[in-house]
Amino acid sequence: EEAAAGGTRRGAATWERDEEGAAAAERGPGAAYHMFVLMEDLLDKLKLLNYEEEALRRHNMRPLSRHYFALPTNPGEQFFMFCTLAAWLITKAGHPFEQPQEYDDPNAIISNVLSELRSF
């Protein structure tokens, strides 16, 4: 029975990979790289807004790599960087917004960001 259960699990995992592969094939051969293109585009836009000087130096953070958000490396760090950038962008758009702290409740941070964005 254990072997059968293991076989079922492996079969399910294989089926999921096949489904993901089929979905990517339907979108075209470059679909797997689309997230990298989006991240590079985001980084170019942030550089135009001078994010390195205005957002990162204030918080002693290092600049983003070209694929920082495209690859899940350190979810906690990536989430904090996203929240920091979101707060900076909201403030830059003319709506005062308190910069989140690293140990703030993630749900509260996202709720505040979404609430502020809805007010736009």
Tab-separated table of N, CA and C in Angstrom:
chain	number	residue	atom	x	y	z
A	1	GLU	N	0.816	-1.198	0.000
A	1	GLU	CA	0.000	0.000	0.000
A	1	GLU	C	0.860	1.262	0.000
A	2	GLU	N	1.975	1.248	0.747
A	2	GLU	CA	2.836	2.425	0.776
A	2	GLU	C	3.412	2.710	-0.600
A	3	ALA	N	3.809	1.651	-1.297
A	3	ALA	CA	4.359	1.837	-2.632
A	3	ALA	C	3.295	2.405	-3.565
A	4	ALA	N	2.092	1.925	-3.407
A	4	ALA	CA	1.011	2.437	-4.242
A	4	ALA	C	0.737	3.906	-3.935
A	5	ALA	N	0.759	4.255	-2.645
A	5	ALA	CA	0.530	5.654	-2.263
A	5	ALA	C	1.663	6.528	-2.791
A	6	GLY	N	2.903	6.018	-2.679
A	6	GLY	CA	4.041	6.779	-3.204
A	6	GLY	C	3.926	6.949	-4.700
A	7	GLY	N	3.482	5.900	-5.374
A	7	GLY	CA	3.308	5.988	-6.813
A	7	GLY	C	2.254	7.011	-7.174
A	8	THR	N	1.206	7.081	-6.379
A	8	THR	CA	0.153	8.055	-6.636
A	8	THR	C	0.696	9.469	-6.450
A	9	ARG	N	1.492	9.656	-5.413
A	9	ARG	CA	2.056	10.983	-5.177
A	9	ARG	C	2.983	11.382	-6.316
A	10	ARG	N	3.831	10.462	-6.720
A	10	ARG	CA	4.728	10.772	-7.823
A	10	ARG	C	3.930	11.024	-9.093
A	11	GLY	N	2.889	10.255	-9.294
A	11	GLY	CA	2.047	10.445	-10.472
A	11	GLY	C	1.378	11.803	-10.459
A	12	ALA	N	0.915	12.236	-9.295
A	12	ALA	CA	0.263	13.545	-9.177
A	12	ALA	C	1.265	14.652	-9.452
A	13	ALA	N	2.475	14.515	-8.920
A	13	ALA	CA	3.503	15.534	-9.146
A	13	ALA	C	3.869	15.596	-10.627
A	14	THR	N	3.983	14.437	-11.252
A	14	THR	CA	4.290	14.404	-12.683
A	14	THR	C	3.167	15.042	-13.473
A	15	TRP	N	1.937	14.735	-13.108
A	15	TRP	CA	0.783	15.311	-13.799
A	15	TRP	C	0.788	16.826	-13.672
A	16	GLU	N	1.120	17.352	-12.449
A	16	GLU	CA	1.157	18.799	-12.250
A	16	GLU	C	2.228	19.439	-13.122
A	17	ARG	N	3.413	18.812	-13.200
A	17	ARG	CA	4.477	19.342	-14.054
A	17	ARG	C	4.040	19.324	-15.512
A	18	ASP	N	3.373	18.244	-15.934
A	18	ASP	CA	2.891	18.156	-17.309
A	18	ASP	C	1.883	19.264	-17.595
A	19	GLU	N	0.993	19.530	-16.627
A	19	GLU	CA	0.000	20.591	-16.795
A	19	GLU	C	0.682	21.958	-16.909
A	20	GLU	N	1.695	22.200	-16.048
A	20	GLU	CA	2.418	23.462	-16.102
A	20	GLU	C	3.136	23.597	-17.435
A	21	GLY	N	3.746	22.509	-17.886
A	21	GLY	CA	4.437	22.517	-19.171
A	21	GLY	C	3.481	22.775	-20.319
A	22	ALA	N	2.312	22.154	-20.271
A	22	ALA	CA	1.312	22.355	-21.323
A	22	ALA	C	0.818	23.797	-21.321
A	23	ALA	N	0.616	24.368	-20.139
A	23	ALA	CA	0.160	25.760	-20.047
A	23	ALA	C	1.226	26.697	-20.604
A	24	ALA	N	2.487	26.440	-20.292
A	24	ALA	CA	3.569	27.277	-20.812
A	24	ALA	C	3.682	27.136	-22.320
A	25	ALA	N	3.496	25.922	-22.837
A	25	ALA	CA	3.564	25.694	-24.279
A	25	ALA	C	2.445	26.442	-24.999
A	26	GLU	N	1.280	26.519	-24.387
A	26	GLU	CA	0.168	27.246	-24.995
A	26	GLU	C	0.463	28.736	-25.086
A	27	ARG	N	1.214	29.262	-24.136
A	27	ARG	CA	1.545	30.688	-24.133
A	27	ARG	C	2.717	30.985	-25.050
A	28	GLY	N	3.467	29.988	-25.440
A	28	GLY	CA	4.609	30.167	-26.328
A	28	GLY	C	5.907	29.830	-25.632
A	29	PRO	N	6.979	29.707	-26.414
A	29	PRO	CA	8.258	29.274	-25.847
A	29	PRO	C	8.899	30.291	-24.913
A	30	GLY	N	8.552	31.560	-25.054
A	30	GLY	CA	9.156	32.579	-24.203
A	30	GLY	C	8.407	32.843	-22.916
A	31	ALA	N	7.291	32.152	-22.695
A	31	ALA	CA	6.446	32.421	-21.524
A	31	ALA	C	7.196	32.195	-20.211
A	32	ALA	N	8.083	31.221	-20.189
A	32	ALA	CA	8.818	30.922	-18.961
A	32	ALA	C	9.753	32.066	-18.569
A	33	TYR	N	10.110	32.915	-19.523
A	33	TYR	CA	11.046	34.010	-19.262
A	33	TYR	C	10.345	35.359	-19.103
A	34	HIS	N	9.032	35.358	-19.240
A	34	HIS	CA	8.274	36.612	-19.180
A	34	HIS	C	8.462	37.333	-17.847
A	35	MET	N	8.517	36.590	-16.745
A	35	MET	CA	8.680	37.228	-15.433
A	35	MET	C	10.015	37.967	-15.337
A	36	PHE	N	11.045	37.472	-16.029
A	36	PHE	CA	12.345	38.138	-16.006
A	36	PHE	C	12.288	39.444	-16.795
A	37	VAL	N	11.567	39.438	-17.894
A	37	VAL	CA	11.388	40.645	-18.697
A	37	VAL	C	10.616	41.691	-17.891
A	38	LEU	N	9.566	41.261	-17.202
A	38	LEU	CA	8.788	42.186	-16.381
A	38	LEU	C	9.639	42.798	-15.268
A	39	MET	N	10.481	41.990	-14.641
A	39	MET	CA	11.328	42.494	-13.560
A	39	MET	C	12.335	43.500	-14.092
A	40	GLU	N	12.916	43.238	-15.251
A	40	GLU	CA	13.864	44.191	-15.831
A	40	GLU	C	13.155	45.499	-16.186
A	41	ASP	N	11.935	45.407	-16.687
A	41	ASP	CA	11.143	46.589	-17.001
A	41	ASP	C	10.839	47.385	-15.727
A	42	LEU	N	10.461	46.686	-14.659
A	42	LEU	CA	10.204	47.337	-13.377
A	42	LEU	C	11.450	48.057	-12.877
A	43	LEU	N	12.581	47.402	-12.959
A	43	LEU	CA	13.825	47.999	-12.481
A	43	LEU	C	14.173	49.251	-13.280
A	44	ASP	N	13.975	49.211	-14.600
A	44	ASP	CA	14.224	50.399	-15.426
A	44	ASP	C	13.334	51.559	-14.983
A	45	LYS	N	12.081	51.287	-14.701
A	45	LYS	CA	11.155	52.340	-14.272
A	45	LYS	C	11.541	52.893	-12.903
A	46	LEU	N	11.951	52.002	-11.999
A	46	LEU	CA	12.385	52.469	-10.679
A	46	LEU	C	13.636	53.337	-10.793
A	47	LYS	N	14.542	52.982	-11.684
A	47	LYS	CA	15.749	53.781	-11.875
A	47	LYS	C	15.408	55.162	-12.425
A	48	LEU	N	14.411	55.234	-13.306
A	48	LEU	CA	13.982	56.536	-13.820
A	48	LEU	C	13.442	57.426	-12.699
A	49	LEU	N	12.867	56.790	-11.687
A	49	LEU	CA	12.347	57.529	-10.532
A	49	LEU	C	13.409	57.770	-9.467
A	50	ASN	N	14.655	57.368	-9.745
A	50	ASN	CA	15.789	57.562	-8.837
A	50	ASN	C	15.596	56.827	-7.507
A	51	TYR	N	15.096	55.588	-7.589
A	51	TYR	CA	14.793	54.834	-6.371
A	51	TYR	C	16.025	54.531	-5.536
A	52	GLU	N	17.187	54.380	-6.189
A	52	GLU	CA	18.396	54.036	-5.433
A	52	GLU	C	18.750	55.131	-4.441
A	53	GLU	N	18.665	56.384	-4.888
A	53	GLU	CA	18.993	57.509	-4.017
A	53	GLU	C	17.883	57.785	-3.009
A	54	GLU	N	16.658	57.818	-3.491
A	54	GLU	CA	15.547	58.262	-2.649
A	54	GLU	C	14.992	57.180	-1.732
A	55	ALA	N	14.896	55.964	-2.199
A	55	ALA	CA	14.245	54.917	-1.407
A	55	ALA	C	15.234	54.042	-0.651
A	56	LEU	N	16.279	53.624	-1.311
A	56	LEU	CA	17.158	52.623	-0.703
A	56	LEU	C	18.184	53.200	0.262
A	57	ARG	N	18.770	54.319	-0.074
A	57	ARG	CA	19.822	54.872	0.797
A	57	ARG	C	19.279	55.283	2.152
A	58	ARG	N	18.012	55.699	2.182
A	58	ARG	CA	17.400	56.085	3.468
A	58	ARG	C	17.286	54.899	4.410
A	59	HIS	N	17.200	53.714	3.852
A	59	HIS	CA	16.999	52.512	4.670
A	59	HIS	C	18.210	51.590	4.662
A	60	ASN	N	19.340	52.077	4.157
A	60	ASN	CA	20.558	51.266	4.071
A	60	ASN	C	20.315	49.924	3.388
A	61	MET	N	19.598	49.952	2.275
A	61	MET	CA	19.309	48.739	1.521
A	61	MET	C	20.119	48.760	0.234
A	62	ARG	N	20.481	47.580	-0.226
A	62	ARG	CA	21.250	47.513	-1.465
A	62	ARG	C	20.301	47.530	-2.668
A	63	PRO	N	20.804	47.974	-3.819
A	63	PRO	CA	19.959	48.026	-5.027
A	63	PRO	C	19.479	46.637	-5.440
A	64	LEU	N	18.368	46.609	-6.136
A	64	LEU	CA	17.797	45.351	-6.604
A	64	LEU	C	18.617	44.783	-7.747
A	65	SER	N	18.690	43.467	-7.800
A	65	SER	CA	19.295	42.820	-8.962
A	65	SER	C	18.271	42.800	-10.081
A	66	ARG	N	18.705	42.501	-11.276
A	66	ARG	CA	17.799	42.502	-12.434
A	66	ARG	C	16.644	41.528	-12.282
A	67	HIS	N	16.834	40.490	-11.475
A	67	HIS	CA	15.801	39.451	-11.344
A	67	HIS	C	15.357	39.258	-9.897
A	68	TYR	N	15.441	40.313	-9.101
A	68	TYR	CA	15.194	40.218	-7.665
A	68	TYR	C	13.833	39.610	-7.325
A	69	PHE	N	12.770	40.097	-7.933
A	69	PHE	CA	11.438	39.585	-7.621
A	69	PHE	C	11.029	38.423	-8.524
A	70	ALA	N	11.805	38.129	-9.551
A	70	ALA	CA	11.451	37.053	-10.482
A	70	ALA	C	11.764	35.673	-9.915
A	71	LEU	N	12.735	35.607	-9.022
A	71	LEU	CA	13.135	34.324	-8.426
A	71	LEU	C	12.883	34.353	-6.926
A	72	PRO	N	12.191	33.368	-6.379
A	72	PRO	CA	11.945	33.344	-4.931
A	72	PRO	C	13.195	32.884	-4.175
A	73	THR	N	13.956	33.841	-3.654
A	73	THR	CA	15.183	33.492	-2.936
A	73	THR	C	15.015	33.607	-1.425
A	74	ASN	N	14.529	34.751	-0.956
A	74	ASN	CA	14.320	34.981	0.472
A	74	ASN	C	12.985	35.718	0.608
A	75	PRO	N	11.890	34.977	0.758
A	75	PRO	CA	10.561	35.599	0.740
A	75	PRO	C	10.374	36.724	1.753
A	76	GLY	N	10.933	36.580	2.942
A	76	GLY	CA	10.793	37.630	3.952
A	76	GLY	C	11.468	38.919	3.527
A	77	GLU	N	12.680	38.797	3.022
A	77	GLU	CA	13.424	39.968	2.549
A	77	GLU	C	12.738	40.583	1.329
A	78	GLN	N	12.287	39.735	0.411
A	78	GLN	CA	11.619	40.226	-0.789
A	78	GLN	C	10.308	40.935	-0.436
A	79	PHE	N	9.578	40.390	0.526
A	79	PHE	CA	8.327	41.028	0.948
A	79	PHE	C	8.607	42.403	1.544
A	80	PHE	N	9.619	42.490	2.404
A	80	PHE	CA	9.950	43.771	3.023
A	80	PHE	C	10.395	44.782	1.965
A	81	MET	N	11.181	44.337	0.994
A	81	MET	CA	11.626	45.231	-0.076
A	81	MET	C	10.414	45.711	-0.891
A	82	PHE	N	9.496	44.788	-1.189
A	82	PHE	CA	8.283	45.170	-1.918
A	82	PHE	C	7.505	46.226	-1.134
A	83	CYS	N	7.329	46.008	0.155
A	83	CYS	CA	6.569	46.955	0.993
A	83	CYS	C	7.269	48.298	1.094
A	84	THR	N	8.587	48.276	1.200
A	84	THR	CA	9.360	49.517	1.249
A	84	THR	C	9.191	50.303	-0.035
A	85	LEU	N	9.286	49.605	-1.171
A	85	LEU	CA	9.117	50.276	-2.458
A	85	LEU	C	7.687	50.772	-2.650
A	86	ALA	N	6.713	49.971	-2.222
A	86	ALA	CA	5.314	50.388	-2.339
A	86	ALA	C	5.065	51.651	-1.523
A	87	ALA	N	5.575	51.682	-0.296
A	87	ALA	CA	5.391	52.859	0.563
A	87	ALA	C	6.076	54.080	-0.047
A	88	TRP	N	7.259	53.895	-0.592
A	88	TRP	CA	7.982	55.002	-1.217
A	88	TRP	C	7.224	55.519	-2.439
A	89	LEU	N	6.716	54.611	-3.267
A	89	LEU	CA	5.974	55.017	-4.461
A	89	LEU	C	4.680	55.748	-4.100
A	90	ILE	N	3.993	55.280	-3.067
A	90	ILE	CA	2.764	55.945	-2.626
A	90	ILE	C	3.079	57.363	-2.148
A	91	THR	N	4.151	57.501	-1.374
A	91	THR	CA	4.568	58.819	-0.890
A	91	THR	C	4.989	59.705	-2.059
A	92	LYS	N	5.715	59.131	-3.005
A	92	LYS	CA	6.169	59.887	-4.175
A	92	LYS	C	4.980	60.368	-5.007
A	93	ALA	N	3.888	59.620	-4.969
A	93	ALA	CA	2.681	60.010	-5.707
A	93	ALA	C	1.886	61.095	-4.978
A	94	GLY	N	2.369	61.540	-3.823
A	94	GLY	CA	1.725	62.642	-3.130
A	94	GLY	C	0.811	62.253	-1.987
A	95	HIS	N	0.797	60.990	-1.631
A	95	HIS	CA	-0.008	60.531	-0.490
A	95	HIS	C	0.953	60.128	0.625
A	96	PRO	N	0.994	60.886	1.719
A	96	PRO	CA	1.893	60.506	2.819
A	96	PRO	C	1.577	59.085	3.300
A	97	PHE	N	2.611	58.277	3.440
A	97	PHE	CA	2.423	56.882	3.832
A	97	PHE	C	3.576	56.480	4.731
A	98	GLU	N	3.235	55.923	5.881
A	98	GLU	CA	4.262	55.522	6.838
A	98	GLU	C	5.035	54.315	6.328
A	99	GLN	N	6.348	54.427	6.391
A	99	GLN	CA	7.222	53.340	5.941
A	99	GLN	C	7.043	52.129	6.866
A	100	PRO	N	6.769	50.947	6.317
A	100	PRO	CA	6.622	49.757	7.174
A	100	PRO	C	7.949	49.363	7.805
A	101	GLN	N	7.852	48.735	8.948
A	101	GLN	CA	9.035	48.212	9.632
A	101	GLN	C	9.142	46.726	9.331
A	102	GLU	N	10.348	46.208	9.433
A	102	GLU	CA	10.610	44.817	9.040
A	102	GLU	C	9.768	43.808	9.813
A	103	TYR	N	9.458	44.104	11.077
A	103	TYR	CA	8.738	43.125	11.891
A	103	TYR	C	7.259	43.459	12.074
A	104	ASP	N	6.741	44.380	11.270
A	104	ASP	CA	5.303	44.669	11.297
A	104	ASP	C	4.531	43.467	10.763
A	105	ASP	N	3.271	43.381	11.131
A	105	ASP	CA	2.409	42.294	10.659
A	105	ASP	C	2.224	42.399	9.149
A	106	PRO	N	2.608	41.366	8.383
A	106	PRO	CA	2.486	41.423	6.921
A	106	PRO	C	1.060	41.687	6.447
A	107	ASN	N	0.078	41.104	7.109
A	107	ASN	CA	-1.315	41.325	6.709
A	107	ASN	C	-1.717	42.779	6.898
A	108	ALA	N	-1.262	43.386	7.980
A	108	ALA	CA	-1.576	44.794	8.237
A	108	ALA	C	-0.893	45.691	7.208
A	109	ILE	N	0.333	45.360	6.861
A	109	ILE	CA	1.061	46.166	5.869
A	109	ILE	C	0.322	46.135	4.534
A	110	ILE	N	-0.001	44.936	4.071
A	110	ILE	CA	-0.677	44.800	2.784
A	110	ILE	C	-2.042	45.477	2.816
A	111	SER	N	-2.745	45.325	3.918
A	111	SER	CA	-4.045	45.975	4.062
A	111	SER	C	-3.907	47.488	3.947
A	112	ASN	N	-2.894	48.050	4.603
A	112	ASN	CA	-2.666	49.499	4.541
A	112	ASN	C	-2.299	49.952	3.129
A	113	VAL	N	-1.443	49.180	2.457
A	113	VAL	CA	-1.036	49.523	1.088
A	113	VAL	C	-2.258	49.497	0.175
A	114	LEU	N	-3.039	48.425	0.242
A	114	LEU	CA	-4.214	48.315	-0.618
A	114	LEU	C	-5.236	49.411	-0.327
A	115	SER	N	-5.416	49.724	0.930
A	115	SER	CA	-6.350	50.779	1.308
A	115	SER	C	-5.900	52.124	0.723
A	116	GLU	N	-4.631	52.398	0.821
A	116	GLU	CA	-4.103	53.655	0.276
A	116	GLU	C	-4.231	53.695	-1.238
A	117	LEU	N	-3.959	52.576	-1.888
A	117	LEU	CA	-4.077	52.520	-3.356
A	117	LEU	C	-5.519	52.695	-3.805
A	118	ARG	N	-6.461	52.160	-3.038
A	118	ARG	CA	-7.878	52.338	-3.368
A	118	ARG	C	-8.286	53.812	-3.280
A	119	SER	N	-7.634	54.554	-2.396
A	119	SER	CA	-7.982	55.964	-2.233
A	119	SER	C	-7.491	56.806	-3.417
A	120	PHE	N	-6.612	56.268	-4.237
A	120	PHE	CA	-6.159	56.981	-5.435
A	120	PHE	C	-7.331	57.092	-6.361
